[in-house]
mmCIF file with all atom_site columns, C-alpha atoms in Angstrom:
data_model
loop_
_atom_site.group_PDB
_atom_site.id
_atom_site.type_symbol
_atom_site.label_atom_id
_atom_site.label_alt_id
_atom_site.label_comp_id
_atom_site.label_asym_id
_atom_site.label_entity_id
_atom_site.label_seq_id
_atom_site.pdbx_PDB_ins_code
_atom_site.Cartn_x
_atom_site.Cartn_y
_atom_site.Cartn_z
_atom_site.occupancy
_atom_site.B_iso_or_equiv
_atom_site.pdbx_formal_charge
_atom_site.auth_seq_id
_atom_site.auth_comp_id
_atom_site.auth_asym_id
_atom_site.auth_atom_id
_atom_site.pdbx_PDB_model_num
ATOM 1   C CA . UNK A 1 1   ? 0.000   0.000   0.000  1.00 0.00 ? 25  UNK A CA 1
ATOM 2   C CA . UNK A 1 2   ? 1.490   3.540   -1.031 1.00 0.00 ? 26  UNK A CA 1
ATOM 3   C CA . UNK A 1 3   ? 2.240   5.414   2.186  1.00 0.00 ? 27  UNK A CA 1
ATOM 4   C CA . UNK A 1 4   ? 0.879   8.899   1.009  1.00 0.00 ? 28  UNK A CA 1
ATOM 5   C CA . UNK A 1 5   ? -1.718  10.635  1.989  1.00 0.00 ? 29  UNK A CA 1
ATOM 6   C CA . UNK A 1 6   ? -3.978  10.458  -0.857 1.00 0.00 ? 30  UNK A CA 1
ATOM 7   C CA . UNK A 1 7   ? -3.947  6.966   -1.355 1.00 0.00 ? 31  UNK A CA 1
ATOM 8   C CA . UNK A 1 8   ? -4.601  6.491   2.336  1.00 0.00 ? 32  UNK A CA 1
ATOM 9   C CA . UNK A 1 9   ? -7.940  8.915   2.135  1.00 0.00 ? 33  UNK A CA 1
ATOM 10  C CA . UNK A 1 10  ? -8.942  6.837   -0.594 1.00 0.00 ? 34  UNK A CA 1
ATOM 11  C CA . UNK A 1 11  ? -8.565  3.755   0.792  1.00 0.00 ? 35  UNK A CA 1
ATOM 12  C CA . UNK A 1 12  ? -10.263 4.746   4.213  1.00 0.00 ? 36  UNK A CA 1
ATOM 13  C CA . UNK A 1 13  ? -13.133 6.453   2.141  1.00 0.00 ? 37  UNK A CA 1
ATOM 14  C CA . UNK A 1 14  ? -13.318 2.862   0.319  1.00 0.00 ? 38  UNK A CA 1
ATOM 15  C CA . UNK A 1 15  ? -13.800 0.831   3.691  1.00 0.00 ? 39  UNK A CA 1
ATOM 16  C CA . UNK A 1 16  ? -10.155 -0.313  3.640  1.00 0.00 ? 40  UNK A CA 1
ATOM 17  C CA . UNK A 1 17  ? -9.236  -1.237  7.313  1.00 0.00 ? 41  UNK A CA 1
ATOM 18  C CA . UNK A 1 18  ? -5.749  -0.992  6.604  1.00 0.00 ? 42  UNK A CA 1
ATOM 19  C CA . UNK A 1 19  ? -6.214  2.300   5.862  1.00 0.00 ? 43  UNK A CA 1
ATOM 20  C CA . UNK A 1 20  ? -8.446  3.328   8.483  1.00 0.00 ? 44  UNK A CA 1
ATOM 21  C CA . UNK A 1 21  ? -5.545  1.648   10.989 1.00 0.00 ? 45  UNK A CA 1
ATOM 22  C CA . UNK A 1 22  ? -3.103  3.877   9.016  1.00 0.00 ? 46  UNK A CA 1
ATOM 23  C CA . UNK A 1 23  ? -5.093  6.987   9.486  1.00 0.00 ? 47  UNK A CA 1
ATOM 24  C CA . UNK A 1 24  ? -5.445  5.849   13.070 1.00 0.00 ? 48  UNK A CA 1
ATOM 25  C CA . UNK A 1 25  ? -1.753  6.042   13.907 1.00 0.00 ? 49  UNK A CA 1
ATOM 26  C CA . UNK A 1 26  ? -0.979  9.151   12.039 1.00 0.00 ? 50  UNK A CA 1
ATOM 27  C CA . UNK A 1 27  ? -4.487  10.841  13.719 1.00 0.00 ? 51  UNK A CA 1
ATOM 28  C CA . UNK A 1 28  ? -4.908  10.195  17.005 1.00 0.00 ? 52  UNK A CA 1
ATOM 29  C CA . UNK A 1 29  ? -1.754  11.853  18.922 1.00 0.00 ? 53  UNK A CA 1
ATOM 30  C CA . UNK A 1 30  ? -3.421  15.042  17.485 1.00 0.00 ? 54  UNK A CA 1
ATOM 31  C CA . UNK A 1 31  ? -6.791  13.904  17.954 1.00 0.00 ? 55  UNK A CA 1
ATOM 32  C CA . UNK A 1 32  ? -5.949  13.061  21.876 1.00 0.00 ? 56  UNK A CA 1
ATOM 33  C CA . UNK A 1 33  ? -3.948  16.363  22.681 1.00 0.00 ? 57  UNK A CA 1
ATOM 34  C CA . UNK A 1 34  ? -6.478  18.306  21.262 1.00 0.00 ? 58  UNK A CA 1
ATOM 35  C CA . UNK A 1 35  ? -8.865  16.870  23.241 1.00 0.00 ? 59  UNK A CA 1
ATOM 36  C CA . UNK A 1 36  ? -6.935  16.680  26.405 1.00 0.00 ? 60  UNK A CA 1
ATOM 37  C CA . UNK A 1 37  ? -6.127  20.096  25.588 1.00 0.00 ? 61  UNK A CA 1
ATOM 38  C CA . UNK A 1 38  ? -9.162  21.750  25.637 1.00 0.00 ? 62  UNK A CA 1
ATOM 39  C CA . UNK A 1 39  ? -11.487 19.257  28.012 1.00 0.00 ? 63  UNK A CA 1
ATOM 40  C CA . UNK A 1 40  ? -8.091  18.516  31.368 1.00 0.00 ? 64  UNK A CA 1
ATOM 41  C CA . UNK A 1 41  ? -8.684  15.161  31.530 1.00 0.00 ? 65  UNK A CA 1
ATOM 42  C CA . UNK A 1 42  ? -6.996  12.033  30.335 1.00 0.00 ? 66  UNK A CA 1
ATOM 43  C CA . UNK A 1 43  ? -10.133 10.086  30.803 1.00 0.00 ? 67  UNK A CA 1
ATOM 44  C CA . UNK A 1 44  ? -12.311 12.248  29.149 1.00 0.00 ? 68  UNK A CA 1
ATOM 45  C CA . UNK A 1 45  ? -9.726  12.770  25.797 1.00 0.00 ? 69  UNK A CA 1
ATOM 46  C CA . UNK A 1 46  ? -9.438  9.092   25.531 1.00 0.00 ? 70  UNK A CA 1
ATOM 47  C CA . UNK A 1 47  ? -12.984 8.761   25.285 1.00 0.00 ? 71  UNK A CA 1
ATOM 48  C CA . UNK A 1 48  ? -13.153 11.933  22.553 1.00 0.00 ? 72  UNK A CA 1
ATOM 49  C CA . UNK A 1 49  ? -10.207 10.060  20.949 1.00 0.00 ? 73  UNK A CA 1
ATOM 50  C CA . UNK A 1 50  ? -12.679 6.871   20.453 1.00 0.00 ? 74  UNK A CA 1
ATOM 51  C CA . UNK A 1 51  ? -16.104 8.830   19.132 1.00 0.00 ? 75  UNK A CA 1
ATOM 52  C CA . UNK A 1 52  ? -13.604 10.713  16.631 1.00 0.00 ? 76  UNK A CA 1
ATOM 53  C CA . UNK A 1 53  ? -12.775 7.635   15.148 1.00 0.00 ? 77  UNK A CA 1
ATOM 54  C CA . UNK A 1 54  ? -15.479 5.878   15.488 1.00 0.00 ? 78  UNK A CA 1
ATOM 55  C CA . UNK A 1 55  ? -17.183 8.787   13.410 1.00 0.00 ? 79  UNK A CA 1
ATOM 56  C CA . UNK A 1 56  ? -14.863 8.986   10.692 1.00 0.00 ? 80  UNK A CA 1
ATOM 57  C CA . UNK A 1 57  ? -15.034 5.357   10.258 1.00 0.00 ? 81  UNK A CA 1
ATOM 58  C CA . UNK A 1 58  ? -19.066 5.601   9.893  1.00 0.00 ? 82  UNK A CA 1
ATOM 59  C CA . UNK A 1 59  ? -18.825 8.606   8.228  1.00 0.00 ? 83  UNK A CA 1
ATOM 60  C CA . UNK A 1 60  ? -16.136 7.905   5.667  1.00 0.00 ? 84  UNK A CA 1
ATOM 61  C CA . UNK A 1 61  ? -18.558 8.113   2.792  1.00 0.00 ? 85  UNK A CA 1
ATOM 62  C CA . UNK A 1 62  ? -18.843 11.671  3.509  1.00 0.00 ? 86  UNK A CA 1
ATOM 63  C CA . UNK A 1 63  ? -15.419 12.748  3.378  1.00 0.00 ? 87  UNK A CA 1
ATOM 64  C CA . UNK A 1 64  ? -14.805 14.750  0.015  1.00 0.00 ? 88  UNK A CA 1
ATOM 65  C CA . UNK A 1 65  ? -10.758 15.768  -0.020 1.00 0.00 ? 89  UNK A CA 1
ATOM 66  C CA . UNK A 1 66  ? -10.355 19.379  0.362  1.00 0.00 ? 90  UNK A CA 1
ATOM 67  C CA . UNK A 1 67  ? -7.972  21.702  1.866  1.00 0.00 ? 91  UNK A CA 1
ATOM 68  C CA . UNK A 1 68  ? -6.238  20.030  4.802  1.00 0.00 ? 92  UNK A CA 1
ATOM 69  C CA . UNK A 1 69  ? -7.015  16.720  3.808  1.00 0.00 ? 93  UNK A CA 1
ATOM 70  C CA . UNK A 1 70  ? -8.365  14.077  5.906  1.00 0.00 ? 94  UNK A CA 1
ATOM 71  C CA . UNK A 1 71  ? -6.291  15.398  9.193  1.00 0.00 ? 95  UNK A CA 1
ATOM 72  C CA . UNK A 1 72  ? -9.047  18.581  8.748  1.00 0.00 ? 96  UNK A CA 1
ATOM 73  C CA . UNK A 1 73  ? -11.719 16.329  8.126  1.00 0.00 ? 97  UNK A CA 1
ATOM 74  C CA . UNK A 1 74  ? -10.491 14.311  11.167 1.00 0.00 ? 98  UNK A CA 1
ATOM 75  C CA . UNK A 1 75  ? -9.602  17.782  13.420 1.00 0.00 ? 99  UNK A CA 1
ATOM 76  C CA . UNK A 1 76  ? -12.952 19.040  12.379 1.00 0.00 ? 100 UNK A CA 1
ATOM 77  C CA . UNK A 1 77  ? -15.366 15.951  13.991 1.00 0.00 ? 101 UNK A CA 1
ATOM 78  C CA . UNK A 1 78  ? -12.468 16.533  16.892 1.00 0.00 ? 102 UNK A CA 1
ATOM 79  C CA . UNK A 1 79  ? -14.058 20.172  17.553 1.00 0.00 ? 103 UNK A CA 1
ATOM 80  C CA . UNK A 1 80  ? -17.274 18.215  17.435 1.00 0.00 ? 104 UNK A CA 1
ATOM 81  C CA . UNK A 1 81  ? -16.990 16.291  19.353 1.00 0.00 ? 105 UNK A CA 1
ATOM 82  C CA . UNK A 1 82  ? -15.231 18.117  21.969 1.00 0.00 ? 106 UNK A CA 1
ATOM 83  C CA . UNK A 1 83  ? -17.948 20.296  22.138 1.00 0.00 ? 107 UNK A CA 1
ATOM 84  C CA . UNK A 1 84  ? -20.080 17.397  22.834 1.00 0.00 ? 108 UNK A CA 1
ATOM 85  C CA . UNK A 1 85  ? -18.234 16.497  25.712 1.00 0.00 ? 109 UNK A CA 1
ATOM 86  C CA . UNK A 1 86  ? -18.302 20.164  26.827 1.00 0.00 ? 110 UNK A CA 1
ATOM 87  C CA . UNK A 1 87  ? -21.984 20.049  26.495 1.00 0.00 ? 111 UNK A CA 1
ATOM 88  C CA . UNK A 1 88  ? -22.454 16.930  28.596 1.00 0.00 ? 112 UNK A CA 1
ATOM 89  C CA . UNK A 1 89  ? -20.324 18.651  30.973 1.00 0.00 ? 113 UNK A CA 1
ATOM 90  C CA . UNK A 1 90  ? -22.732 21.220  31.377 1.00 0.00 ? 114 UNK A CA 1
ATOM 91  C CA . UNK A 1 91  ? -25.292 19.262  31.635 1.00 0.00 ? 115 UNK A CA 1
ATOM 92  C CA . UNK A 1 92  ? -24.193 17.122  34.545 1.00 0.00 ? 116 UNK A CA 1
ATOM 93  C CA . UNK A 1 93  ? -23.605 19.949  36.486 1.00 0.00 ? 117 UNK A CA 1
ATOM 94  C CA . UNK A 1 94  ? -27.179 21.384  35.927 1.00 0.00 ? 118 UNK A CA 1
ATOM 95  C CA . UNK A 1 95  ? -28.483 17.993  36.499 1.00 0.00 ? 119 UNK A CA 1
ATOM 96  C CA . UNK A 1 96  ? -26.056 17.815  39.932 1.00 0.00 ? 120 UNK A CA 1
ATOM 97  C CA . UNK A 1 97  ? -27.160 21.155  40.973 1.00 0.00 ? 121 UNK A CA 1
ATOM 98  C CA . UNK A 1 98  ? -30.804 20.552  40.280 1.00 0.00 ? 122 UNK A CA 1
ATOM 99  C CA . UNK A 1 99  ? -30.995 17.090  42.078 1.00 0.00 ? 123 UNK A CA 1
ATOM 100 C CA . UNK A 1 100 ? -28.918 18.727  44.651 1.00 0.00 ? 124 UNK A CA 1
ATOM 101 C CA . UNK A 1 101 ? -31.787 21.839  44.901 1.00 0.00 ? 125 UNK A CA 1
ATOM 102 C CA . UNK A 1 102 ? -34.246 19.404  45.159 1.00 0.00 ? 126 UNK A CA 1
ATOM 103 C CA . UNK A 1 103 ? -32.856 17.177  47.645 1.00 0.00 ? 127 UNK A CA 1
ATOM 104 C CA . UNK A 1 104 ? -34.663 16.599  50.733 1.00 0.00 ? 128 UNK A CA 1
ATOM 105 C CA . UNK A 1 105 ? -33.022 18.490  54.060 1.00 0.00 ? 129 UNK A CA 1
ATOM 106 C CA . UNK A 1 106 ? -31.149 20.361  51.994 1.00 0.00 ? 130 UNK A CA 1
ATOM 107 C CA . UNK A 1 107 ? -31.888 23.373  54.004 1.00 0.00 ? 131 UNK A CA 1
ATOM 108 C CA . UNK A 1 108 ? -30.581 21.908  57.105 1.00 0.00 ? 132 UNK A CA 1
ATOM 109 C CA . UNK A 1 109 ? -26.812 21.147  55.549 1.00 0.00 ? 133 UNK A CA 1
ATOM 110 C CA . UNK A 1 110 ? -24.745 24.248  54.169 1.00 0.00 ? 134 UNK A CA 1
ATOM 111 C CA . UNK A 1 111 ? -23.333 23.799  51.431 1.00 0.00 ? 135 UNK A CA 1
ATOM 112 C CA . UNK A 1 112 ? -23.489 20.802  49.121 1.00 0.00 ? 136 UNK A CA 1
ATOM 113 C CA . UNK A 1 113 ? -24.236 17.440  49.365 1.00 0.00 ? 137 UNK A CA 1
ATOM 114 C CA . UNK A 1 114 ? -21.646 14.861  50.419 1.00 0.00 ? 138 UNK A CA 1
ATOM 115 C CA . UNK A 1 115 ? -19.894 13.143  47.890 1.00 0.00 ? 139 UNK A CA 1
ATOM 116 C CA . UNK A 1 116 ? -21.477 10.079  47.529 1.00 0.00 ? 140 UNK A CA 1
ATOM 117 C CA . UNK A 1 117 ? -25.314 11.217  48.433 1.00 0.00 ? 141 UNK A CA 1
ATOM 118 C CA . UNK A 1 118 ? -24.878 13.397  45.247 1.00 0.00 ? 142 UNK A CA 1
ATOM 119 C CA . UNK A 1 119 ? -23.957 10.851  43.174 1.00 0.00 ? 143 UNK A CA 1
ATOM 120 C CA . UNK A 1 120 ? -26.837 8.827   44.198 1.00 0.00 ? 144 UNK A CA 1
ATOM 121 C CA . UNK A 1 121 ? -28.862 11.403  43.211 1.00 0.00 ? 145 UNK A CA 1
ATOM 122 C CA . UNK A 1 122 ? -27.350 11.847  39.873 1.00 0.00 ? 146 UNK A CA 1
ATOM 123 C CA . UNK A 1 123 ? -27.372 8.726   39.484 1.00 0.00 ? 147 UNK A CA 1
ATOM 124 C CA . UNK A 1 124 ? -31.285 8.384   40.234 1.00 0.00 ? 148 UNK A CA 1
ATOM 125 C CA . UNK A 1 125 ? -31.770 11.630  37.411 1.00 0.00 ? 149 UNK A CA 1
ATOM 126 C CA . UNK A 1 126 ? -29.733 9.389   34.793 1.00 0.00 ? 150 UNK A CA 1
ATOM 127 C CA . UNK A 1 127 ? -31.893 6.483   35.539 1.00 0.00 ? 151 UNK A CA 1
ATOM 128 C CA . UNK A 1 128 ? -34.991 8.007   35.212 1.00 0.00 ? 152 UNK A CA 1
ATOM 129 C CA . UNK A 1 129 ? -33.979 10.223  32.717 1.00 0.00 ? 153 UNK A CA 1
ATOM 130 C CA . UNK A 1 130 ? -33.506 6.685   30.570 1.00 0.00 ? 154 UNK A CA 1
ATOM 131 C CA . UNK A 1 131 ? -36.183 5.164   31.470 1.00 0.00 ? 155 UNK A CA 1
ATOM 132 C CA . UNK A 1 132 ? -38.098 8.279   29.980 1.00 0.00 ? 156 UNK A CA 1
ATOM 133 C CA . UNK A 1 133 ? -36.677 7.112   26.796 1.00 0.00 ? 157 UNK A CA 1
ATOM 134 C CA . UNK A 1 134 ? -37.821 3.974   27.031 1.00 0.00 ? 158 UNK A CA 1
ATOM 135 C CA . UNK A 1 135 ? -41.103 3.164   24.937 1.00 0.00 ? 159 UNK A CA 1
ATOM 136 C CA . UNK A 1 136 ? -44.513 3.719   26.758 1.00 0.00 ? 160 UNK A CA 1
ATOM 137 C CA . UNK A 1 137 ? -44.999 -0.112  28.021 1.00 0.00 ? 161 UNK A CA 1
ATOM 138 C CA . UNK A 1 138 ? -41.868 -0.915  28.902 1.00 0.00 ? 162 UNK A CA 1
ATOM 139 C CA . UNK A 1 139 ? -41.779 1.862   30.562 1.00 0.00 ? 163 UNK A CA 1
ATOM 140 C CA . UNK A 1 140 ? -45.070 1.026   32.550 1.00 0.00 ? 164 UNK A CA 1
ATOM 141 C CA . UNK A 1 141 ? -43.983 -2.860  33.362 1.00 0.00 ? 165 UNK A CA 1
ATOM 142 C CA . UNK A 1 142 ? -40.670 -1.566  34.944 1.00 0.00 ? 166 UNK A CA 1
ATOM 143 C CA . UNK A 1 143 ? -42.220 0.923   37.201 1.00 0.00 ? 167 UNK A CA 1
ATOM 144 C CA . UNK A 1 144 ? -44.544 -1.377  38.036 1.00 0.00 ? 168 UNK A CA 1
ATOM 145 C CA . UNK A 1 145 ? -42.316 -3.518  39.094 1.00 0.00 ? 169 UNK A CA 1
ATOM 146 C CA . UNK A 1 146 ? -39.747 -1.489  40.741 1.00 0.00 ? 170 UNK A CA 1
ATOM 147 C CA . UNK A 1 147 ? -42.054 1.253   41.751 1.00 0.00 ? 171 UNK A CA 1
ATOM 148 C CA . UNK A 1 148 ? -44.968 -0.969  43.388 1.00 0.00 ? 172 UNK A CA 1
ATOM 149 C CA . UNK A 1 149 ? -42.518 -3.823  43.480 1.00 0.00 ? 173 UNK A CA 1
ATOM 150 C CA . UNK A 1 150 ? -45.311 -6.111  41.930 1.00 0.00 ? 174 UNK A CA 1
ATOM 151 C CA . UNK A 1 151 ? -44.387 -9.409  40.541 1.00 0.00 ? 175 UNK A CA 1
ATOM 152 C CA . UNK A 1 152 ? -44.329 -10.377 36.589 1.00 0.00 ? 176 UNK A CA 1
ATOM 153 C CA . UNK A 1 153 ? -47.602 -12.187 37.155 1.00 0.00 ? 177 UNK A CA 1
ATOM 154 C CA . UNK A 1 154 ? -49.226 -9.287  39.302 1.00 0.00 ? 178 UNK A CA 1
ATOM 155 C CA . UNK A 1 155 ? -48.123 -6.390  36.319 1.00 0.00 ? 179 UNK A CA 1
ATOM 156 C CA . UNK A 1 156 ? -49.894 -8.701  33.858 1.00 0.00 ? 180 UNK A CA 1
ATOM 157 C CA . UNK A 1 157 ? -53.144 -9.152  35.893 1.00 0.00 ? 181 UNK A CA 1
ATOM 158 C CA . UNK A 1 158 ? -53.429 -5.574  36.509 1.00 0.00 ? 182 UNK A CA 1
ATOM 159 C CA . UNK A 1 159 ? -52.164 -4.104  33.061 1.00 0.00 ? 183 UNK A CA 1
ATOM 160 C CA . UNK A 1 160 ? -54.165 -6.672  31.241 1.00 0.00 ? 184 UNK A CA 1
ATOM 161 C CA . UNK A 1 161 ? -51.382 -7.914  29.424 1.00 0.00 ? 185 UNK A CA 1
ATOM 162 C CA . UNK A 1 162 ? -50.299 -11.394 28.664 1.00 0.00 ? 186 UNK A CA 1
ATOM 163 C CA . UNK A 1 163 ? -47.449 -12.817 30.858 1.00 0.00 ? 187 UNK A CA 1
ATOM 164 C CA . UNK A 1 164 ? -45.139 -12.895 28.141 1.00 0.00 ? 188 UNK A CA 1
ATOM 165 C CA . UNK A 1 165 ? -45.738 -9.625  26.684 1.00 0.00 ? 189 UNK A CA 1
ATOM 166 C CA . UNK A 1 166 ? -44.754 -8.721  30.469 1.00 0.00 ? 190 UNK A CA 1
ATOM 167 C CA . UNK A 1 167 ? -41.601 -10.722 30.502 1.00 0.00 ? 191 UNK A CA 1
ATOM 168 C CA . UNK A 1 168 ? -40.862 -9.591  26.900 1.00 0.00 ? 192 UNK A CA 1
ATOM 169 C CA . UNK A 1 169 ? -41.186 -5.771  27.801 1.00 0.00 ? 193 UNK A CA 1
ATOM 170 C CA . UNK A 1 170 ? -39.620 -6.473  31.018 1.00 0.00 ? 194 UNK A CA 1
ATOM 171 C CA . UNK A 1 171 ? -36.673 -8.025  29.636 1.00 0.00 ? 195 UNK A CA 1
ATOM 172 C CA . UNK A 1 172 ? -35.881 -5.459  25.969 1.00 0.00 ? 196 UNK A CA 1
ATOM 173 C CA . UNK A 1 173 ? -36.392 -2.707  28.832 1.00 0.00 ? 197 UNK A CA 1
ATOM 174 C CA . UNK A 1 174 ? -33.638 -3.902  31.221 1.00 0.00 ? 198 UNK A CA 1
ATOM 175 C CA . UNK A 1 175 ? -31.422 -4.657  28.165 1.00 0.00 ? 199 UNK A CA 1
ATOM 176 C CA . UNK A 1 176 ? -31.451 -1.074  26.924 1.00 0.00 ? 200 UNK A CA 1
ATOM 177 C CA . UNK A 1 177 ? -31.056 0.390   29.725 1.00 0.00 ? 201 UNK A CA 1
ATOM 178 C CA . UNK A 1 178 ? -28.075 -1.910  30.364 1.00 0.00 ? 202 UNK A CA 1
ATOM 179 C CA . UNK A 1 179 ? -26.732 -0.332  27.424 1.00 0.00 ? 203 UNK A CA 1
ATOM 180 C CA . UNK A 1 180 ? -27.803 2.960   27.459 1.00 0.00 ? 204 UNK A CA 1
ATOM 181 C CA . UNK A 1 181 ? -26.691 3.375   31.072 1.00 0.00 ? 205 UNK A CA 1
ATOM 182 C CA . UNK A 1 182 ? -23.295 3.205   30.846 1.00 0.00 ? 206 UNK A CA 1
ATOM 183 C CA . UNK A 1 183 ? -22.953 5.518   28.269 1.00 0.00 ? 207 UNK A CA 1
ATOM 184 C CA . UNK A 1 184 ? -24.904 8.368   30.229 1.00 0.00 ? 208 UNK A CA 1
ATOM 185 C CA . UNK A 1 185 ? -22.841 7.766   32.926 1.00 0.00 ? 209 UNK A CA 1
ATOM 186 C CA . UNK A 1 186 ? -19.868 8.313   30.959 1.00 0.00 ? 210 UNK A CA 1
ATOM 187 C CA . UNK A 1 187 ? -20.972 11.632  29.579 1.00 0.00 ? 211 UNK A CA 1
ATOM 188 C CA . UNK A 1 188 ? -22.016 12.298  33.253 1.00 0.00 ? 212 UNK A CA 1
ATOM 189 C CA . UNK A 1 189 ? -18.486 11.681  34.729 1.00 0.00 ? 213 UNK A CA 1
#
């Protein structure tokens, strides 16, 4: 495979994995210390470092040479993505300093929560604020059964549902959650 530039571009617009491990090593020290640069944390650029790549690999298609090449295709979903992070940044902390606001005996503490009682609680706003996304009746069968702790059997008698259609909900619902959870948390953290 020629080393240049070009041919490399082509070959990761083409799906060529070669490539797209080529473009990886020449990419990601700049990729990382931009990130690191601009969001302080190792953790956090690492995980920048990952969605960059992971975007330019689903969106090769897209990428039409210009000036700069593919490193200013590549630096360009970096500012994207950084921002992203930056965003979810933001967010947590509203999130943190709303569930902290809202926490009961608040008033008698000054100050902030402790440590770990405001993770809990940011931890309860990214659960429910998953399970929101959740469609309506999986939604419904999990509170049910974690809200009024009812039993599989006990949701389907009073929902009307069949007991499968229970289990079925009960069990897509837990598995998205057990993927979308992580990744909240990581934007959280």
């Amino acid at each position: 495979m020629d080393g240049s530039e070009e041919c490399i571009a082509a070959g990761f617009a083409a799906g060529d994995e070669h490539c797209m491990e080529a473009v990886y090593r020449r990419w990601r020290p700049l990729v990382y210390s931009l990130a690191h640069r601009c969001l302080g944390d190792e953790r956090e650029a690492e995980d920048v470092t990952q969605q960059v790549f992971l975007a330019a690999w689903h969106g090769r298609r897209r990428y039409r040479p210009g000036p700069g090449g593919l490193g200013a295709w590549i630096t360009g979903i970096t500012r994207h993505k950084v921002a992203d992070a930056l965003e979810a940044r933001t967010r947590r902390a509203r999130a943190a300093a709303a569930a902290a606001g809202a926490a009961p005996g608040r008033a008698d503490r000054p100050g902030s929560l402790p440590q770990q009682e405001s993770e809990q609680v940011l931890d309860r706003v990214l659960v429910l604020g998953e399970l929101a996304r959740l469609p309506f009746e999986q939604q419904r069968v999990l509170r049910l059964a974690f809200y009024a702790d009812l039993t599989q059997t006990q949701i389907a008698d009073r929902t009307g549902l069949p007991l499968g259609t229970v289990k079925s909900h009960m069990r897509r619902a837990l598995h998205q959650l057990r993927r979308s959870l992580p990744a909240a948390a990581r934007a959280t953290r």
